[in-house]
Short mmCIF file of N, CA and C in Angstrom, two decimals:
data_model
loop_
_atom_site.label_atom_id
_atom_site.label_comp_id
_atom_site.label_asym_id
_atom_site.label_seq_id
_atom_site.Cartn_x
_atom_site.Cartn_y
_atom_site.Cartn_z
N UNK I 89 0.87 -8.50 -27.41
CA UNK I 89 1.56 -9.05 -26.43
C UNK I 89 1.54 -7.62 -25.63
N UNK I 90 2.45 -7.03 -26.10
CA UNK I 90 2.84 -6.16 -25.09
C UNK I 90 2.17 -5.18 -25.21
N UNK I 91 1.03 -4.60 -25.86
CA UNK I 91 0.25 -3.43 -25.82
C UNK I 91 -1.11 -3.89 -24.36
N UNK I 92 -0.85 -4.83 -24.46
CA UNK I 92 -2.08 -5.41 -24.04
C UNK I 92 -1.40 -5.25 -22.40
N UNK I 93 -0.08 -5.02 -22.33
CA UNK I 93 0.83 -4.96 -20.77
C UNK I 93 0.92 -3.86 -20.72
N UNK I 94 1.41 -2.84 -21.41
CA UNK I 94 1.16 -1.29 -21.33
C UNK I 94 0.11 -0.87 -21.06
N UNK I 95 -1.32 -1.48 -21.46
CA UNK I 95 -2.70 -1.15 -20.86
C UNK I 95 -2.41 -1.45 -19.49
N UNK I 96 -2.39 -2.42 -19.76
CA UNK I 96 -2.26 -3.22 -17.87
C UNK I 96 -1.49 -1.49 -16.74
N UNK I 97 0.06 -1.73 -17.20
CA UNK I 97 0.55 -0.96 -15.77
C UNK I 97 -0.59 0.41 -16.19
N UNK I 98 -0.80 1.08 -17.39
CA UNK I 98 -1.74 2.14 -17.51
C UNK I 98 -2.78 2.26 -16.61
N UNK I 99 -3.52 1.41 -16.17
CA UNK I 99 -4.18 1.33 -15.01
C UNK I 99 -3.65 1.11 -14.09
N UNK I 100 -3.87 0.39 -13.41
CA UNK I 100 -1.79 -0.05 -12.40
C UNK I 100 -2.12 2.17 -12.51
N UNK I 101 -1.47 3.25 -13.21
CA UNK I 101 -0.95 4.22 -12.63
C UNK I 101 -2.53 4.88 -13.09
N UNK I 102 -3.62 4.54 -13.50
CA UNK I 102 -4.36 5.53 -13.43
C UNK I 102 -5.28 5.21 -12.11
N UNK I 103 -4.85 3.99 -11.51
CA UNK I 103 -5.58 3.74 -9.92
C UNK I 103 -5.13 4.30 -9.01
N UNK I 104 -3.20 4.31 -9.28
CA UNK I 104 -2.36 5.05 -7.61
C UNK I 104 -2.79 6.47 -8.35
N UNK I 105 -2.67 7.27 -8.99
CA UNK I 105 -3.51 8.62 -8.97
C UNK I 105 -5.00 9.01 -9.20
N UNK I 106 -5.45 8.54 -9.36
CA UNK I 106 -6.86 8.17 -8.57
C UNK I 106 -7.42 8.64 -7.13
N UNK I 107 -6.35 7.19 -6.61
CA UNK I 107 -6.47 6.62 -5.22
C UNK I 107 -5.57 7.72 -4.93
N UNK I 108 -4.32 8.14 -4.76
CA UNK I 108 -3.39 9.60 -4.57
C UNK I 108 -4.38 11.12 -4.22
N UNK I 109 -5.43 10.93 -5.25
CA UNK I 109 -6.27 12.19 -5.78
C UNK I 109 -7.26 12.09 -4.24
N UNK I 110 -8.09 11.35 -4.20
CA UNK I 110 -9.13 11.35 -3.42
C UNK I 110 -8.66 11.31 -2.21
N UNK I 111 -7.26 10.44 -1.46
CA UNK I 111 -7.27 10.52 -0.18
C UNK I 111 -6.67 12.24 0.74
N UNK I 112 -6.41 12.83 -0.73
CA UNK I 112 -5.73 14.20 -0.67
C UNK I 112 -6.87 15.13 0.46
N UNK I 113 -5.95 15.98 0.73
CA UNK I 113 -7.00 16.71 1.83
C UNK I 113 -8.26 17.96 0.95
N UNK I 114 -7.16 18.15 -0.26
CA UNK I 114 -7.59 19.09 -0.67
C UNK I 114 -8.70 18.89 -1.65
N UNK I 115 -9.31 17.56 -2.23
CA UNK I 115 -10.48 16.66 -2.16
C UNK I 115 -11.48 16.65 -1.39
N UNK I 116 -10.77 16.03 -0.65
CA UNK I 116 -11.89 16.14 0.98
C UNK I 116 -12.40 17.00 1.21
N UNK I 117 -12.05 18.28 0.99
CA UNK I 117 -12.27 19.25 1.52
C UNK I 117 -13.62 20.03 0.92
N UNK I 118 -13.42 19.46 -0.88
CA UNK I 118 -14.42 19.94 -1.44
C UNK I 118 -15.38 19.44 -1.78
N UNK I 119 -15.33 18.11 -1.00
CA UNK I 119 -16.53 17.30 -1.04
C UNK I 119 -17.10 17.63 -0.01
N UNK I 120 -19.02 17.43 -0.44
CA UNK I 120 -19.67 17.96 0.51
C UNK I 120 -20.41 16.56 1.04
N UNK I 121 -19.14 15.91 1.90
CA UNK I 121 -20.26 14.53 2.27
C UNK I 121 -18.91 14.63 3.71
N UNK I 122 -19.36 14.01 4.98
CA UNK I 122 -18.97 14.04 6.10
C UNK I 122 -17.85 13.18 6.44
N UNK I 123 -16.99 13.18 6.77
CA UNK I 123 -15.33 12.26 6.42
C UNK I 123 -15.91 10.56 6.34
N UNK I 124 -16.83 10.42 7.32
CA UNK I 124 -17.22 8.56 7.51
C UNK I 124 -17.89 8.14 6.34
N UNK I 125 -18.36 9.14 5.72
CA UNK I 125 -19.21 8.60 4.42
C UNK I 125 -18.27 8.41 3.37
N UNK I 126 -17.65 10.05 3.40
CA UNK I 126 -16.16 9.89 1.91
C UNK I 126 -15.45 8.76 2.22
N UNK I 127 -14.90 8.40 3.59
CA UNK I 127 -14.20 7.26 3.84
C UNK I 127 -14.92 6.09 2.97
N UNK I 128 -16.10 5.74 3.62
CA UNK I 128 -16.35 4.58 2.65
C UNK I 128 -16.82 4.36 1.58
N UNK I 129 -16.79 5.37 0.68
CA UNK I 129 -16.83 5.40 -0.19
C UNK I 129 -15.67 6.00 -1.20
N UNK I 130 -14.62 5.87 -1.06
CA UNK I 130 -13.37 6.00 -0.96
C UNK I 130 -13.08 4.09 -1.12
N UNK I 131 -13.21 3.79 0.23
CA UNK I 131 -12.53 2.26 0.03
C UNK I 131 -13.98 1.49 -0.77
N UNK I 132 -14.76 1.51 -1.04
CA UNK I 132 -15.41 0.67 -1.45
C UNK I 132 -15.07 1.35 -3.58
N UNK I 133 -14.33 2.27 -3.98
CA UNK I 133 -14.06 2.73 -5.34
C UNK I 133 -12.32 2.06 -4.94
N UNK I 134 -12.08 2.10 -4.28
CA UNK I 134 -10.97 1.60 -4.53
C UNK I 134 -10.53 0.02 -4.25
N UNK I 135 -11.71 -0.47 -3.54
CA UNK I 135 -11.47 -2.17 -3.21
C UNK I 135 -12.03 -2.82 -4.72
N UNK I 136 -13.46 -1.66 -5.20
CA UNK I 136 -13.41 -2.12 -6.65
C UNK I 136 -13.04 -2.36 -7.57
N UNK I 137 -11.96 -0.87 -7.91
CA UNK I 137 -11.43 -0.79 -8.82
C UNK I 137 -10.08 -1.49 -8.68
N UNK I 138 -9.39 -1.65 -7.46
CA UNK I 138 -8.88 -2.97 -7.72
C UNK I 138 -8.94 -4.38 -7.72
N UNK I 139 -9.88 -4.79 -7.37
CA UNK I 139 -10.80 -5.83 -8.14
C UNK I 139 -10.38 -6.27 -9.37
N UNK I 140 -10.96 -4.99 -10.18
CA UNK I 140 -10.89 -4.72 -11.32
C UNK I 140 -9.62 -5.00 -12.51
N UNK I 141 -8.27 -4.36 -11.33
CA UNK I 141 -7.28 -4.71 -12.14
C UNK I 141 -6.15 -6.04 -12.17
N UNK I 142 -7.25 -6.50 -11.14
CA UNK I 142 -6.46 -8.01 -10.64
C UNK I 142 -7.38 -8.83 -12.15
N UNK I 143 -8.29 -8.51 -11.85
CA UNK I 143 -9.09 -9.74 -12.83
C UNK I 143 -8.63 -9.39 -14.38
N UNK I 144 -8.25 -8.02 -14.50
CA UNK I 144 -7.72 -7.31 -15.84
C UNK I 144 -6.58 -8.25 -16.05
N UNK I 145 -5.41 -7.96 -15.03
CA UNK I 145 -4.62 -8.75 -15.26
C UNK I 145 -4.07 -9.92 -15.30
N UNK I 146 -5.37 -10.82 -14.91
CA UNK I 146 -5.68 -12.40 -14.95
C UNK I 146 -6.17 -13.36 -16.27
N UNK I 147 -6.74 -12.13 -17.10
CA UNK I 147 -7.22 -11.64 -18.66
C UNK I 147 -6.37 -12.10 -19.35
N UNK I 148 -5.60 -10.88 -19.22
CA UNK I 148 -4.14 -10.97 -20.04
C UNK I 148 -3.20 -12.06 -20.55
N UNK I 149 -2.89 -12.74 -21.30
CA UNK I 149 -1.98 -13.89 -21.46
C UNK I 149 -0.48 -13.17 -21.84
N UNK I 150 0.19 -14.09 -20.66
CA UNK I 150 1.49 -13.52 -20.40
C UNK I 150 2.35 -14.44 -20.36
N UNK I 151 3.25 -14.15 -20.72
CA UNK I 151 5.31 -15.23 -20.93
C UNK I 151 5.83 -14.73 -19.85
N UNK I 152 6.09 -16.56 -19.25
CA UNK I 152 6.91 -15.92 -18.12
C UNK I 152 8.48 -15.27 -18.04
N UNK I 153 8.33 -14.82 -17.56
CA UNK I 153 9.99 -13.61 -17.30
C UNK I 153 11.32 -14.53 -16.41
N UNK I 154 10.76 -15.73 -15.85
CA UNK I 154 11.56 -16.77 -14.67
C UNK I 154 11.18 -17.69 -15.29
N UNK I 155 12.28 -18.75 -15.30
CA UNK I 155 11.08 -19.61 -15.03
C UNK I 155 10.91 -20.53 -13.58
N UNK I 156 9.57 -21.14 -14.05
CA UNK I 156 9.18 -21.28 -12.30
C UNK I 156 9.67 -22.43 -11.76
N UNK I 157 10.30 -22.57 -10.65
CA UNK I 157 10.67 -24.36 -10.27
C UNK I 157 10.17 -23.90 -8.55
N UNK I 158 9.91 -25.20 -7.76
CA UNK I 158 10.13 -25.42 -6.31
C UNK I 158 10.31 -24.49 -5.74
N UNK I 159 11.29 -23.90 -6.42
CA UNK I 159 12.65 -22.90 -4.91
C UNK I 159 11.72 -21.93 -5.24
N UNK I 160 11.17 -21.38 -6.33
CA UNK I 160 10.56 -19.86 -6.41
C UNK I 160 9.26 -20.34 -5.93
N UNK I 161 8.49 -21.25 -5.88
CA UNK I 161 7.58 -21.23 -5.63
C UNK I 161 7.29 -21.53 -3.81
N UNK I 162 8.98 -21.20 -3.66
CA UNK I 162 8.46 -21.72 -2.33
C UNK I 162 8.82 -20.41 -1.40
N UNK I 163 10.19 -19.90 -2.12
CA UNK I 163 9.92 -18.38 -2.18
C UNK I 163 8.85 -17.38 -2.42
N UNK I 164 8.60 -17.07 -3.16
CA UNK I 164 7.34 -17.11 -3.20
C UNK I 164 6.27 -16.50 -2.42
N UNK I 165 5.46 -17.24 -2.18
CA UNK I 165 4.69 -18.21 -0.92
C UNK I 165 4.86 -17.98 -0.08
N UNK I 166 7.07 -17.80 0.92
CA UNK I 166 7.04 -17.20 1.93
C UNK I 166 7.11 -15.64 1.86
N UNK I 167 7.78 -15.13 1.06
CA UNK I 167 6.81 -13.35 1.25
C UNK I 167 6.22 -12.77 1.08
N UNK I 168 5.41 -13.81 -0.41
CA UNK I 168 3.70 -13.22 -0.03
C UNK I 168 3.36 -13.48 1.45
N UNK I 169 3.50 -14.10 2.04
CA UNK I 169 2.49 -14.56 3.71
C UNK I 169 3.31 -13.39 4.21
N UNK I 170 4.42 -13.46 4.27
CA UNK I 170 5.05 -12.52 5.31
C UNK I 170 4.49 -11.16 5.10
N UNK I 171 3.98 -10.73 3.39
CA UNK I 171 3.92 -9.52 3.20
C UNK I 171 2.67 -9.27 3.87
N UNK I 172 1.61 -10.81 4.04
CA UNK I 172 0.38 -10.48 4.37
C UNK I 172 0.27 -9.93 6.02
N UNK I 173 0.98 -10.92 6.47
CA UNK I 173 1.44 -11.05 8.28
C UNK I 173 1.98 -9.24 8.38
N UNK I 174 2.63 -8.71 7.68
CA UNK I 174 3.06 -6.95 8.27
C UNK I 174 2.07 -6.46 7.84
N UNK I 175 1.22 -6.47 6.84
CA UNK I 175 -0.54 -5.70 6.55
C UNK I 175 -1.34 -5.84 7.95
N UNK I 176 -0.99 -7.37 8.40
CA UNK I 176 -2.78 -7.53 9.38
C UNK I 176 -1.52 -7.10 10.42
N UNK I 177 -0.13 -7.42 10.89
CA UNK I 177 0.04 -6.63 12.21
C UNK I 177 0.10 -5.41 12.30
N UNK I 178 0.30 -4.76 11.31
CA UNK I 178 0.39 -2.72 10.73
C UNK I 178 -1.01 -2.63 11.01
N UNK I 179 -2.79 -3.40 11.05
CA UNK I 179 -3.49 -3.12 11.24
C UNK I 179 -4.03 -3.12 13.06
N UNK I 180 -3.24 -3.35 13.52
CA UNK I 180 -3.48 -3.96 15.24
C UNK I 180 -2.82 -2.08 16.12
N UNK I 181 -2.55 -0.93 15.25
CA UNK I 181 -2.32 -0.11 15.60
C UNK I 181 -3.79 1.43 15.32
N UNK I 182 -4.66 0.20 14.53
CA UNK I 182 -5.51 1.26 14.13
C UNK I 182 -6.96 0.71 13.63
N UNK I 183 -7.78 1.30 13.35
CA UNK I 183 -9.19 0.30 13.86
C UNK I 183 -9.65 -0.02 12.50
N UNK I 184 -9.85 -1.14 11.87
CA UNK I 184 -10.35 -1.69 10.73
C UNK I 184 -11.20 -0.73 9.91
N UNK I 185 -12.83 -0.99 11.15
CA UNK I 185 -13.22 0.24 10.99
C UNK I 185 -13.84 0.95 10.05
N UNK I 186 -12.72 2.03 10.99
CA UNK I 186 -12.20 3.86 10.49
C UNK I 186 -11.71 3.48 9.71
N UNK I 187 -10.91 2.67 9.14
CA UNK I 187 -10.18 2.59 8.01
C UNK I 187 -11.14 2.49 6.75
N UNK I 188 -11.58 1.68 6.97
CA UNK I 188 -12.70 1.74 5.89
C UNK I 188 -13.82 2.33 6.20
N UNK I 189 -14.16 3.35 6.80
CA UNK I 189 -15.26 4.46 6.51
C UNK I 189 -16.52 3.67 7.37
N UNK I 190 -16.08 2.63 8.32
CA UNK I 190 -17.44 1.74 8.51
C UNK I 190 -18.05 2.25 9.98
N UNK I 191 -16.96 2.86 10.67
CA UNK I 191 -17.11 3.92 11.91
C UNK I 191 -16.80 5.64 11.94
N UNK I 192 -16.70 5.89 12.88
CA UNK I 192 -16.82 7.54 12.74
C UNK I 192 -15.15 7.37 13.59
N UNK I 193 -13.88 8.40 12.65
CA UNK I 193 -13.46 8.75 13.75
C UNK I 193 -13.14 8.82 15.07
N UNK I 194 -12.58 8.85 16.84
CA UNK I 194 -12.50 8.92 17.31
C UNK I 194 -10.79 9.75 17.65
N UNK I 195 -10.77 10.30 19.23
CA UNK I 195 -10.00 11.31 19.27
C UNK I 195 -8.41 10.47 19.62
N UNK I 196 -8.68 9.18 19.73
CA UNK I 196 -7.00 8.44 19.78
C UNK I 196 -6.56 7.61 18.13
N UNK I 197 -7.95 8.06 17.59
CA UNK I 197 -7.76 7.38 16.48
C UNK I 197 -6.61 8.14 15.27
N UNK I 198 -7.01 9.72 16.44
CA UNK I 198 -6.43 10.55 15.14
C UNK I 198 -5.00 10.93 16.13
N UNK I 199 -4.33 10.45 16.83
CA UNK I 199 -3.57 10.06 16.86
C UNK I 199 -1.82 10.04 16.23
N UNK I 200 -0.37 10.21 16.43
CA UNK I 200 0.46 9.66 15.49
C UNK I 200 0.61 8.06 16.41
N UNK I 201 0.58 7.18 15.81
CA UNK I 201 0.85 5.97 16.01
C UNK I 201 1.99 5.70 16.06
N UNK I 202 2.70 5.38 17.02
CA UNK I 202 4.44 4.93 16.83
C UNK I 202 4.96 4.12 17.66
N UNK I 203 4.50 3.16 17.84
CA UNK I 203 4.77 1.86 18.49
C UNK I 203 4.03 0.60 17.95
N UNK I 204 4.90 -0.46 18.35
CA UNK I 204 4.34 -1.65 17.55
C UNK I 204 5.04 -1.89 16.49
N UNK I 205 4.45 -2.35 15.03
CA UNK I 205 5.31 -2.68 14.50
C UNK I 205 5.41 -0.86 13.44
N UNK I 206 4.76 0.06 13.28
CA UNK I 206 5.25 1.34 13.45
C UNK I 206 6.45 2.07 14.09
N UNK I 207 6.82 1.47 14.82
CA UNK I 207 7.80 1.86 15.54
C UNK I 207 9.37 1.31 14.85
N UNK I 208 9.32 0.63 14.20
CA UNK I 208 10.04 -0.11 12.85
C UNK I 208 10.15 0.40 12.31
N UNK I 209 9.02 0.60 11.66
CA UNK I 209 8.78 1.16 9.91
C UNK I 209 7.47 2.38 9.98
N UNK I 210 8.39 3.58 9.31
CA UNK I 210 6.68 4.60 9.26
C UNK I 210 5.75 3.79 8.48
N UNK I 211 5.83 3.22 7.01
CA UNK I 211 5.01 2.80 6.19
C UNK I 211 4.96 1.26 6.48
N UNK I 212 4.17 0.38 6.84
CA UNK I 212 4.31 -1.16 7.00
C UNK I 212 2.70 -1.32 5.95
N UNK I 213 2.34 -0.35 6.14
CA UNK I 213 1.36 -1.61 4.83
C UNK I 213 1.90 -1.07 3.71
N UNK I 214 2.93 -0.25 2.57
CA UNK I 214 3.44 -0.61 1.79
C UNK I 214 4.63 -1.53 1.60
N UNK I 215 5.35 -1.62 2.67
CA UNK I 215 6.26 -2.56 2.96
C UNK I 215 5.32 -4.14 2.75
N UNK I 216 4.13 -4.31 3.95
CA UNK I 216 3.23 -5.69 2.94
C UNK I 216 3.49 -5.37 2.28
N UNK I 217 3.00 -4.82 1.37
CA UNK I 217 2.15 -5.00 0.15
C UNK I 217 2.96 -5.05 -0.70
N UNK I 218 4.38 -4.31 -1.06
CA UNK I 218 5.85 -4.58 -2.15
C UNK I 218 5.95 -6.12 -1.83
N UNK I 219 6.14 -6.52 -0.21
CA UNK I 219 6.37 -8.34 -0.12
C UNK I 219 5.74 -8.77 -0.98
N UNK I 220 3.97 -8.21 -0.34
CA UNK I 220 3.11 -9.28 -1.07
C UNK I 220 3.30 -9.19 -2.76
N UNK I 221 3.63 -8.13 -3.02
CA UNK I 221 3.49 -8.35 -5.09
C UNK I 221 4.74 -8.93 -5.02
N UNK I 222 5.79 -8.70 -4.80
CA UNK I 222 7.12 -9.25 -5.00
C UNK I 222 7.29 -11.04 -4.72
N UNK I 223 6.13 -11.23 -3.85
CA UNK I 223 6.22 -12.75 -3.19
C UNK I 223 5.45 -13.53 -4.63
N UNK I 224 4.04 -12.49 -4.65
CA UNK I 224 3.67 -13.21 -5.64
C UNK I 224 4.20 -13.11 -7.29
N UNK I 225 4.99 -12.43 -7.79
CA UNK I 225 6.08 -12.34 -9.11
C UNK I 225 6.92 -13.13 -8.85
N UNK I 226 7.34 -13.56 -7.98
CA UNK I 226 8.48 -15.08 -7.15
C UNK I 226 7.77 -15.86 -7.96
N UNK I 227 6.72 -16.34 -7.15
CA UNK I 227 5.49 -17.53 -7.45
C UNK I 227 5.32 -17.91 -8.55
N UNK I 228 4.75 -16.66 -9.14
CA UNK I 228 3.92 -17.19 -10.23
C UNK I 228 5.11 -15.55 -11.44
N UNK I 229 6.05 -16.20 -11.89
CA UNK I 229 7.12 -14.86 -12.61
C UNK I 229 6.54 -15.05 -13.50
N UNK I 230 4.63 -14.49 -13.89
CA UNK I 230 4.27 -14.01 -15.11
C UNK I 230 4.88 -12.38 -15.94
N UNK I 231 4.99 -12.12 -17.45
CA UNK I 231 5.20 -10.55 -16.76
C UNK I 231 3.99 -9.83 -16.80
N UNK I 232 3.10 -10.36 -16.70
CA UNK I 232 2.31 -9.30 -15.55
C UNK I 232 2.47 -9.09 -14.40
N UNK I 233 2.62 -9.85 -14.06
CA UNK I 233 2.91 -9.92 -12.51
C UNK I 233 4.18 -8.79 -12.62
N UNK I 234 5.13 -8.77 -13.31
CA UNK I 234 6.57 -8.35 -13.01
C UNK I 234 5.71 -6.61 -13.19
N UNK I 235 4.45 -6.63 -13.98
CA UNK I 235 4.10 -5.05 -14.32
C UNK I 235 3.82 -4.62 -13.16
N UNK I 236 2.52 -5.25 -12.33
CA UNK I 236 1.92 -4.91 -11.50
C UNK I 236 3.65 -4.45 -10.35
N UNK I 237 4.31 -5.04 -10.06
CA UNK I 237 5.84 -4.88 -8.72
C UNK I 237 6.09 -3.70 -9.67
N UNK I 238 6.11 -3.64 -10.76
CA UNK I 238 6.94 -2.08 -11.23
C UNK I 238 6.32 -0.90 -10.83
N UNK I 239 4.61 -1.12 -11.47
CA UNK I 239 3.98 -0.09 -11.03
C UNK I 239 4.12 0.28 -9.26
N UNK I 240 3.60 -0.74 -9.07
CA UNK I 240 4.16 -0.16 -7.25
C UNK I 240 4.94 0.48 -7.20
N UNK I 241 6.12 -0.28 -7.34
CA UNK I 241 6.99 0.59 -7.03
C UNK I 241 7.29 1.84 -7.78
N UNK I 242 6.89 2.06 -8.70
CA UNK I 242 6.55 3.67 -9.62
C UNK I 242 5.99 4.56 -8.93
N UNK I 243 4.80 3.78 -8.29
CA UNK I 243 4.45 4.80 -7.66
C UNK I 243 4.27 5.32 -5.86
N UNK I 244 5.35 4.28 -5.28
CA UNK I 244 5.47 4.32 -3.89
C UNK I 244 6.01 5.69 -3.53
N UNK I 245 7.23 6.37 -4.12
CA UNK I 245 7.65 7.43 -3.95
C UNK I 245 6.68 8.85 -3.40
N UNK I 246 6.49 8.43 -4.64
CA UNK I 246 5.19 9.42 -4.70
C UNK I 246 3.78 9.44 -3.64
N UNK I 247 3.41 8.22 -3.90
CA UNK I 247 2.45 8.02 -2.29
C UNK I 247 2.50 8.34 -1.27
N UNK I 248 4.12 7.75 -1.02
CA UNK I 248 4.81 8.18 0.35
C UNK I 248 5.06 9.46 0.47
N UNK I 249 5.77 10.61 -0.72
CA UNK I 249 5.65 11.68 -0.50
C UNK I 249 4.08 12.26 0.03
N UNK I 250 3.24 12.11 -0.85
CA UNK I 250 1.83 12.93 -0.77
C UNK I 250 1.44 12.91 0.58
N UNK I 251 1.59 11.08 1.36
CA UNK I 251 1.07 10.76 2.41
C UNK I 251 1.78 11.54 3.44
N UNK I 252 2.86 11.91 3.52
CA UNK I 252 3.62 12.45 4.66
C UNK I 252 3.34 13.73 4.46
N UNK I 253 3.52 14.31 3.37
CA UNK I 253 2.72 16.03 3.59
C UNK I 253 1.48 16.28 4.29
N UNK I 254 0.45 14.77 4.24
CA UNK I 254 -0.75 15.33 4.90
C UNK I 254 -0.44 14.78 6.27
N UNK I 255 0.45 14.15 6.93
CA UNK I 255 1.23 13.54 7.60
C UNK I 255 1.67 15.56 8.63
N UNK I 256 2.92 15.62 8.13
CA UNK I 256 3.02 16.80 8.54
C UNK I 256 2.04 17.83 8.93
N UNK I 257 1.48 17.92 7.76
CA UNK I 257 0.63 19.02 8.17
C UNK I 257 -0.44 18.60 9.84
N UNK I 258 -1.33 17.42 9.30
CA UNK I 258 -1.61 16.76 11.02
C UNK I 258 -1.07 17.14 12.28
N UNK I 259 0.29 16.20 12.18
CA UNK I 259 1.14 16.25 13.54
C UNK I 259 2.54 17.27 13.88
N UNK I 260 2.52 17.84 12.10
CA UNK I 260 3.59 18.95 12.81
C UNK I 260 4.81 18.38 12.91
N UNK I 261 5.60 18.99 14.14
CA UNK I 261 7.04 18.77 14.20
C UNK I 261 7.64 17.07 15.31
N UNK I 262 6.19 16.85 15.50
CA UNK I 262 5.93 15.43 15.86
C UNK I 262 6.72 13.96 15.05
N UNK I 263 5.73 14.56 13.73
CA UNK I 263 6.00 13.83 13.05
C UNK I 263 7.65 13.79 12.15
N UNK I 264 8.03 15.37 11.85
CA UNK I 264 9.22 15.29 11.60
C UNK I 264 10.03 14.55 12.42
N UNK I 265 9.87 14.65 13.44
CA UNK I 265 10.59 14.02 14.46
C UNK I 265 10.64 12.39 14.65
N UNK I 266 9.69 11.62 14.01
CA UNK I 266 9.19 10.69 13.83
C UNK I 266 9.90 10.13 12.51
N UNK I 267 9.79 10.87 11.28
CA UNK I 267 10.48 10.70 10.25
C UNK I 267 12.54 10.57 10.25
N UNK I 268 12.36 11.53 10.68
CA UNK I 268 14.21 11.05 11.31
C UNK I 268 14.40 10.15 11.67
N UNK I 269 13.83 9.68 13.00
CA UNK I 269 14.08 8.71 13.62
C UNK I 269 13.60 7.40 12.89
N UNK I 270 12.35 7.39 12.05
CA UNK I 270 11.94 5.65 11.94
C UNK I 270 12.39 5.88 10.26
N UNK I 271 12.67 4.61 9.54
CA UNK I 271 12.79 4.80 8.17
C UNK I 271 11.49 4.18 7.77
N UNK I 272 11.27 4.14 6.68
CA UNK I 272 10.31 4.51 5.82
C UNK I 272 9.81 3.64 5.57
N UNK I 273 10.48 2.14 5.01
CA UNK I 273 9.76 1.07 4.51
C UNK I 273 10.47 -0.14 4.74
N UNK I 274 11.98 -0.27 5.29
CA UNK I 274 12.87 -1.44 5.48
C UNK I 274 13.71 -0.64 7.04
N UNK I 275 13.14 -2.08 7.68
CA UNK I 275 13.46 -1.54 9.13
C UNK I 275 14.83 -1.74 9.59
N UNK I 276 15.66 -0.47 10.24
CA UNK I 276 16.77 -0.62 10.41
C UNK I 276 17.27 -2.36 11.14
N UNK I 277 18.23 -2.26 10.53
CA UNK I 277 19.10 -3.48 11.77
C UNK I 277 20.26 -4.00 12.60
N UNK I 278 19.86 -3.76 13.25
CA UNK I 278 21.11 -3.17 14.69
C UNK I 278 22.38 -5.05 14.55
N UNK I 279 23.00 -4.31 14.64
CA UNK I 279 24.08 -5.28 14.86
C UNK I 279 24.68 -5.70 16.13
N UNK I 280 24.84 -6.31 17.20
CA UNK I 280 25.72 -5.88 18.35
C UNK I 280 26.62 -6.82 19.05
#
């Protein structure tokens, strides 16, 4: 049973590694595809491999890490729902069609987004994903779901660093100031 969970963790690690490599400017510049086609292929690959990992996780027999209860079910559903809400709200600043590679980026798509949800946190998609994975683990506290959450939390420091390296290259001092003023994942709470 433990071996299956380690293999599952390895699948997540491989997914995150390939995801980051394919998103890097170095790989993009070496592939002879226009950016829209590359983004579409990247999105399809990510979606299919993500679905495969979820199906693999669903097929692994796993024990409960915590005893489920009506309270954990409710809390888990609320956190996961809030995570989906954060993800949905963060896309208000972006074109989903551009994000998926179904439409070419316009000049306005290439500006640094610092308003709406992005005025509170720099990486709302990551924040929403953490809430979604955490909520699902609390809702269904199986070891396999804990492995998914731990893999995500282990990847995020690297993923954020790589993403911010690209953003600094693209936006320079504007992004450095934004990074200084805006927290990465958890908004500042102001008490007045």
